[in-house]
Amino acid sequence: MPSSDDYDKIVAVIRQIPVGRVTSYGQVAELAGLPGRARMVGRALRIAGPELQLPWHRVLRASGQSAFPAGTTARDKQHQRLADEGVLMINGRVDLRRFRWDPLDQLLWGPERL
DNA sequence: TTTGTGACCGTAA
DNA sequence: ATTACGGCCACAA
């Protein structure tokens, strides 16, 4: 049973993703203390909806691709918003080696947002 | 109660 | 590069 506490932790993690960086459902789950439960992150995001104004577009599949099907407005919006933040996509795929969010960066570099 | 379905993922072939 | 498979597990039918 997914305690609302779990969802709160997930939301808290997503709120920390800096502008211009991305992460994966799996990584969010791990950082939230819920290893192996990537699907739950997707659920949480779906339930949260636009009300909470989360940076949902910064959460991608582990492959660097959008989780939304090609041709959907959600996917287009996600790509657009990432582009606006300077996240490059090559063939609909973000190079995670370059744009993956590393929580340690913030601790070492300070709270400056890209 | 069982089954199918996801904003998913890692491994292996 | 792709496909397949097993894990994951709340939710709805």
PDB file of C-alpha atoms (C1' of nucleotides) in Angstrom:
ATOM      1  CA  MET A   1       0.000   0.000   0.000  1.00  0.00           C
ATOM      2  CA  PRO A   2       1.457   3.270  -1.065  1.00  0.00           C
ATOM      3  CA  SER A   3       1.285   5.539   1.925  1.00  0.00           C
ATOM      4  CA  SER A   4       0.616   9.153   1.005  1.00  0.00           C
ATOM      5  CA  ASP A   5       4.000   9.605   2.614  1.00  0.00           C
ATOM      6  CA  ASP A   6       5.537   7.818  -0.347  1.00  0.00           C
ATOM      7  CA  TYR A   7       3.880  10.217  -2.772  1.00  0.00           C
ATOM      8  CA  ASP A   8       5.004  13.164  -0.686  1.00  0.00           C
ATOM      9  CA  LYS A   9       8.594  11.967  -0.868  1.00  0.00           C
ATOM     10  CA  ILE A  10       8.329  11.523  -4.610  1.00  0.00           C
ATOM     11  CA  VAL A  11       6.909  14.989  -5.073  1.00  0.00           C
ATOM     12  CA  ALA A  12       9.611  16.454  -2.842  1.00  0.00           C
ATOM     13  CA  VAL A  13      12.322  14.895  -4.999  1.00  0.00           C
ATOM     14  CA  ILE A  14      10.794  16.087  -8.251  1.00  0.00           C
ATOM     15  CA  ARG A  15      10.598  19.603  -6.879  1.00  0.00           C
ATOM     16  CA  GLN A  16      14.377  19.597  -6.508  1.00  0.00           C
ATOM     17  CA  ILE A  17      15.269  18.857 -10.098  1.00  0.00           C
ATOM     18  CA  PRO A  18      17.078  21.990 -11.278  1.00  0.00           C
ATOM     19  CA  VAL A  19      16.178  23.867 -14.421  1.00  0.00           C
ATOM     20  CA  GLY A  20      18.062  22.514 -17.392  1.00  0.00           C
ATOM     21  CA  ARG A  21      18.588  19.064 -15.916  1.00  0.00           C
ATOM     22  CA  VAL A  22      16.633  15.845 -16.166  1.00  0.00           C
ATOM     23  CA  THR A  23      16.262  12.622 -14.281  1.00  0.00           C
ATOM     24  CA  SER A  24      14.532   9.280 -14.698  1.00  0.00           C
ATOM     25  CA  TYR A  25      11.534   7.731 -13.006  1.00  0.00           C
ATOM     26  CA  GLY A  26      13.863   5.168 -11.489  1.00  0.00           C
ATOM     27  CA  GLN A  27      16.229   7.753 -10.114  1.00  0.00           C
ATOM     28  CA  VAL A  28      13.382   9.703  -8.554  1.00  0.00           C
ATOM     29  CA  ALA A  29      12.179   6.516  -6.897  1.00  0.00           C
ATOM     30  CA  GLU A  30      15.630   5.813  -5.532  1.00  0.00           C
ATOM     31  CA  LEU A  31      16.130   9.309  -4.197  1.00  0.00           C
ATOM     32  CA  ALA A  32      12.717   9.056  -2.576  1.00  0.00           C
ATOM     33  CA  GLY A  33      13.840   5.932  -0.777  1.00  0.00           C
ATOM     34  CA  LEU A  34      11.738   3.652  -2.932  1.00  0.00           C
ATOM     35  CA  PRO A  35      14.215   1.678  -5.033  1.00  0.00           C
ATOM     36  CA  GLY A  36      12.779  -0.356  -7.883  1.00  0.00           C
ATOM     37  CA  ARG A  37       9.466   1.423  -7.837  1.00  0.00           C
ATOM     38  CA  ALA A  38       9.699   3.626 -10.905  1.00  0.00           C
ATOM     39  CA  ARG A  39       6.105   2.895 -11.842  1.00  0.00           C
ATOM     40  CA  MET A  40       4.945   4.482  -8.664  1.00  0.00           C
ATOM     41  CA  VAL A  41       6.620   7.721  -9.712  1.00  0.00           C
ATOM     42  CA  GLY A  42       4.597   7.739 -12.916  1.00  0.00           C
ATOM     43  CA  ARG A  43       1.442   7.125 -10.923  1.00  0.00           C
ATOM     44  CA  ALA A  44       2.258   9.902  -8.499  1.00  0.00           C
ATOM     45  CA  LEU A  45       2.858  12.287 -11.361  1.00  0.00           C
ATOM     46  CA  ARG A  46      -0.389  11.335 -13.032  1.00  0.00           C
ATOM     47  CA  ILE A  47      -2.333  11.762  -9.802  1.00  0.00           C
ATOM     48  CA  ALA A  48      -0.631  15.058  -8.983  1.00  0.00           C
ATOM     49  CA  GLY A  49      -1.685  16.544 -12.305  1.00  0.00           C
ATOM     50  CA  PRO A  50      -1.062  20.207 -13.117  1.00  0.00           C
ATOM     51  CA  GLU A  51      -2.314  21.427  -9.763  1.00  0.00           C
ATOM     52  CA  LEU A  52       0.969  21.023  -7.961  1.00  0.00           C
ATOM     53  CA  GLN A  53       2.922  22.637 -10.781  1.00  0.00           C
ATOM     54  CA  LEU A  54       5.721  20.134 -10.665  1.00  0.00           C
ATOM     55  CA  PRO A  55       8.578  20.161 -13.184  1.00  0.00           C
ATOM     56  CA  TRP A  56       7.205  16.923 -14.623  1.00  0.00           C
ATOM     57  CA  HIS A  57       8.870  17.569 -17.962  1.00  0.00           C
ATOM     58  CA  ARG A  58      12.273  16.992 -16.355  1.00  0.00           C
ATOM     59  CA  VAL A  59      11.413  13.350 -15.665  1.00  0.00           C
ATOM     60  CA  LEU A  60      12.244  11.005 -18.536  1.00  0.00           C
ATOM     61  CA  ARG A  61      12.621   7.297 -19.108  1.00  0.00           C
ATOM     62  CA  ALA A  62      15.979   5.770 -18.265  1.00  0.00           C
ATOM     63  CA  SER A  63      16.614   5.803 -22.024  1.00  0.00           C
ATOM     64  CA  GLY A  64      16.399   9.575 -22.131  1.00  0.00           C
ATOM     65  CA  GLN A  65      13.164   9.528 -24.063  1.00  0.00           C
ATOM     66  CA  SER A  66       9.798  10.928 -23.090  1.00  0.00           C
ATOM     67  CA  ALA A  67       7.442   8.447 -21.517  1.00  0.00           C
ATOM     68  CA  PHE A  68       4.609   9.793 -23.649  1.00  0.00           C
ATOM     69  CA  PRO A  69       3.766   8.258 -27.016  1.00  0.00           C
ATOM     70  CA  ALA A  70       4.982  10.048 -30.126  1.00  0.00           C
ATOM     71  CA  GLY A  71       2.466  12.447 -31.561  1.00  0.00           C
ATOM     72  CA  THR A  72       0.794  13.322 -28.276  1.00  0.00           C
ATOM     73  CA  THR A  73       0.547  16.910 -27.117  1.00  0.00           C
ATOM     74  CA  ALA A  74       2.045  15.933 -23.773  1.00  0.00           C
ATOM     75  CA  ARG A  75       5.181  14.731 -25.523  1.00  0.00           C
ATOM     76  CA  ASP A  76       5.413  17.834 -27.652  1.00  0.00           C
ATOM     77  CA  LYS A  77       4.973  20.069 -24.641  1.00  0.00           C
ATOM     78  CA  GLN A  78       7.634  18.153 -22.758  1.00  0.00           C
ATOM     79  CA  HIS A  79      10.100  18.518 -25.608  1.00  0.00           C
ATOM     80  CA  GLN A  80       9.297  22.186 -25.929  1.00  0.00           C
ATOM     81  CA  ARG A  81       9.734  22.938 -22.270  1.00  0.00           C
ATOM     82  CA  LEU A  82      13.030  21.066 -22.161  1.00  0.00           C
ATOM     83  CA  ALA A  83      14.236  22.950 -25.206  1.00  0.00           C
ATOM     84  CA  ASP A  84      13.306  26.209 -23.484  1.00  0.00           C
ATOM     85  CA  GLU A  85      15.590  25.195 -20.632  1.00  0.00           C
ATOM     86  CA  GLY A  86      18.465  24.391 -22.935  1.00  0.00           C
ATOM     87  CA  VAL A  87      18.191  20.622 -22.731  1.00  0.00           C
ATOM     88  CA  LEU A  88      19.236  19.264 -26.105  1.00  0.00           C
ATOM     89  CA  MET A  89      17.435  16.354 -27.667  1.00  0.00           C
ATOM     90  CA  ILE A  90      18.983  14.267 -30.413  1.00  0.00           C
ATOM     91  CA  ASN A  91      16.440  12.156 -32.217  1.00  0.00           C
ATOM     92  CA  GLY A  92      13.919  12.637 -29.453  1.00  0.00           C
ATOM     93  CA  ARG A  93      16.419  11.475 -26.919  1.00  0.00           C
ATOM     94  CA  VAL A  94      18.272  13.406 -24.201  1.00  0.00           C
ATOM     95  CA  ASP A  95      21.902  12.514 -23.640  1.00  0.00           C
ATOM     96  CA  LEU A  96      21.728  11.615 -19.957  1.00  0.00           C
ATOM     97  CA  ARG A  97      25.491  11.547 -19.682  1.00  0.00           C
ATOM     98  CA  ARG A  98      25.304  15.280 -20.095  1.00  0.00           C
ATOM     99  CA  PHE A  99      21.986  16.385 -18.612  1.00  0.00           C
ATOM    100  CA  ARG A 100      21.305  13.882 -15.843  1.00  0.00           C
ATOM    101  CA  TRP A 101      20.692  15.613 -12.543  1.00  0.00           C
ATOM    102  CA  ASP A 102      23.212  14.685  -9.876  1.00  0.00           C
ATOM    103  CA  PRO A 103      21.954  15.788  -6.422  1.00  0.00           C
ATOM    104  CA  LEU A 104      25.551  16.096  -5.263  1.00  0.00           C
ATOM    105  CA  ASP A 105      26.151  18.880  -7.751  1.00  0.00           C
ATOM    106  CA  GLN A 106      23.963  21.182  -5.714  1.00  0.00           C
ATOM    107  CA  LEU A 107      25.773  20.422  -2.511  1.00  0.00           C
ATOM    108  CA  LEU A 108      29.122  21.144  -4.124  1.00  0.00           C
ATOM    109  CA  TRP A 109      28.187  24.042  -6.349  1.00  0.00           C
ATOM    110  CA  GLY A 110      25.555  25.713  -4.228  1.00  0.00           C
ATOM    111  CA  PRO A 111      21.898  26.366  -4.934  1.00  0.00           C
ATOM    112  CA  GLU A 112      22.359  28.243  -8.184  1.00  0.00           C
ATOM    113  CA  ARG A 113      19.849  27.163 -10.788  1.00  0.00           C
ATOM    114  CA  LEU A 114      20.695  26.768 -14.421  1.00  0.00           C
TER     115      LEU A 114
ATOM    116  C1'  DT B   1     -10.720 -13.071  -6.859  1.00  0.00           C
ATOM    117  C1'  DT B   2      -8.288 -12.847 -11.115  1.00  0.00           C
ATOM    118  C1'  DT B   3      -6.591 -10.247 -14.872  1.00  0.00           C
ATOM    119  C1'  DG B   4      -4.932  -6.663 -17.551  1.00  0.00           C
ATOM    120  C1'  DT B   5      -2.760  -2.362 -17.673  1.00  0.00           C
ATOM    121  C1'  DG B   6       0.518   1.217 -17.183  1.00  0.00           C
ATOM    122  C1'  DA B   7       4.227   8.789 -17.409  1.00  0.00           C
ATOM    123  C1'  DC B   8       9.116   2.079 -15.677  1.00  0.00           C
ATOM    124  C1'  DC B   9      13.816  -0.618 -15.402  1.00  0.00           C
ATOM    125  C1'  DG B  10      17.794  -3.783 -15.597  1.00  0.00           C
ATOM    126  C1'  DT B  11      19.584  -7.680 -17.731  1.00  0.00           C
ATOM    127  C1'  DA B  12      20.414 -10.787 -21.426  1.00  0.00           C
ATOM    128  C1'  DA B  13      20.336 -12.441 -26.078  1.00  0.00           C
TER     129       DA B  13
ATOM    130  C1'  DA C   1      20.683  -1.180 -32.477  1.00  0.00           C
ATOM    131  C1'  DT C   2      16.258  -4.278 -31.004  1.00  0.00           C
ATOM    132  C1'  DT C   3      13.444  -7.721 -28.657  1.00  0.00           C
ATOM    133  C1'  DA C   4      12.206 -10.438 -24.645  1.00  0.00           C
ATOM    134  C1'  DC C   5      11.567 -11.307 -19.931  1.00  0.00           C
ATOM    135  C1'  DG C   6      10.948 -10.780 -15.182  1.00  0.00           C
ATOM    136  C1'  DG C   7      10.452  -7.431 -11.499  1.00  0.00           C
ATOM    137  C1'  DC C   8       7.671  -3.791  -9.923  1.00  0.00           C
ATOM    138  C1'  DC C   9       2.545  -2.886  -7.724  1.00  0.00           C
ATOM    139  C1'  DA C  10      -1.651   0.101  -7.285  1.00  0.00           C
ATOM    140  C1'  DC C  11      -5.886   0.284  -9.658  1.00  0.00           C
ATOM    141  C1'  DA C  12      -9.850  -0.688 -12.255  1.00  0.00           C
ATOM    142  C1'  DA C  13     -12.852  -3.851 -14.452  1.00  0.00           C
TER     143       DA C  13
END
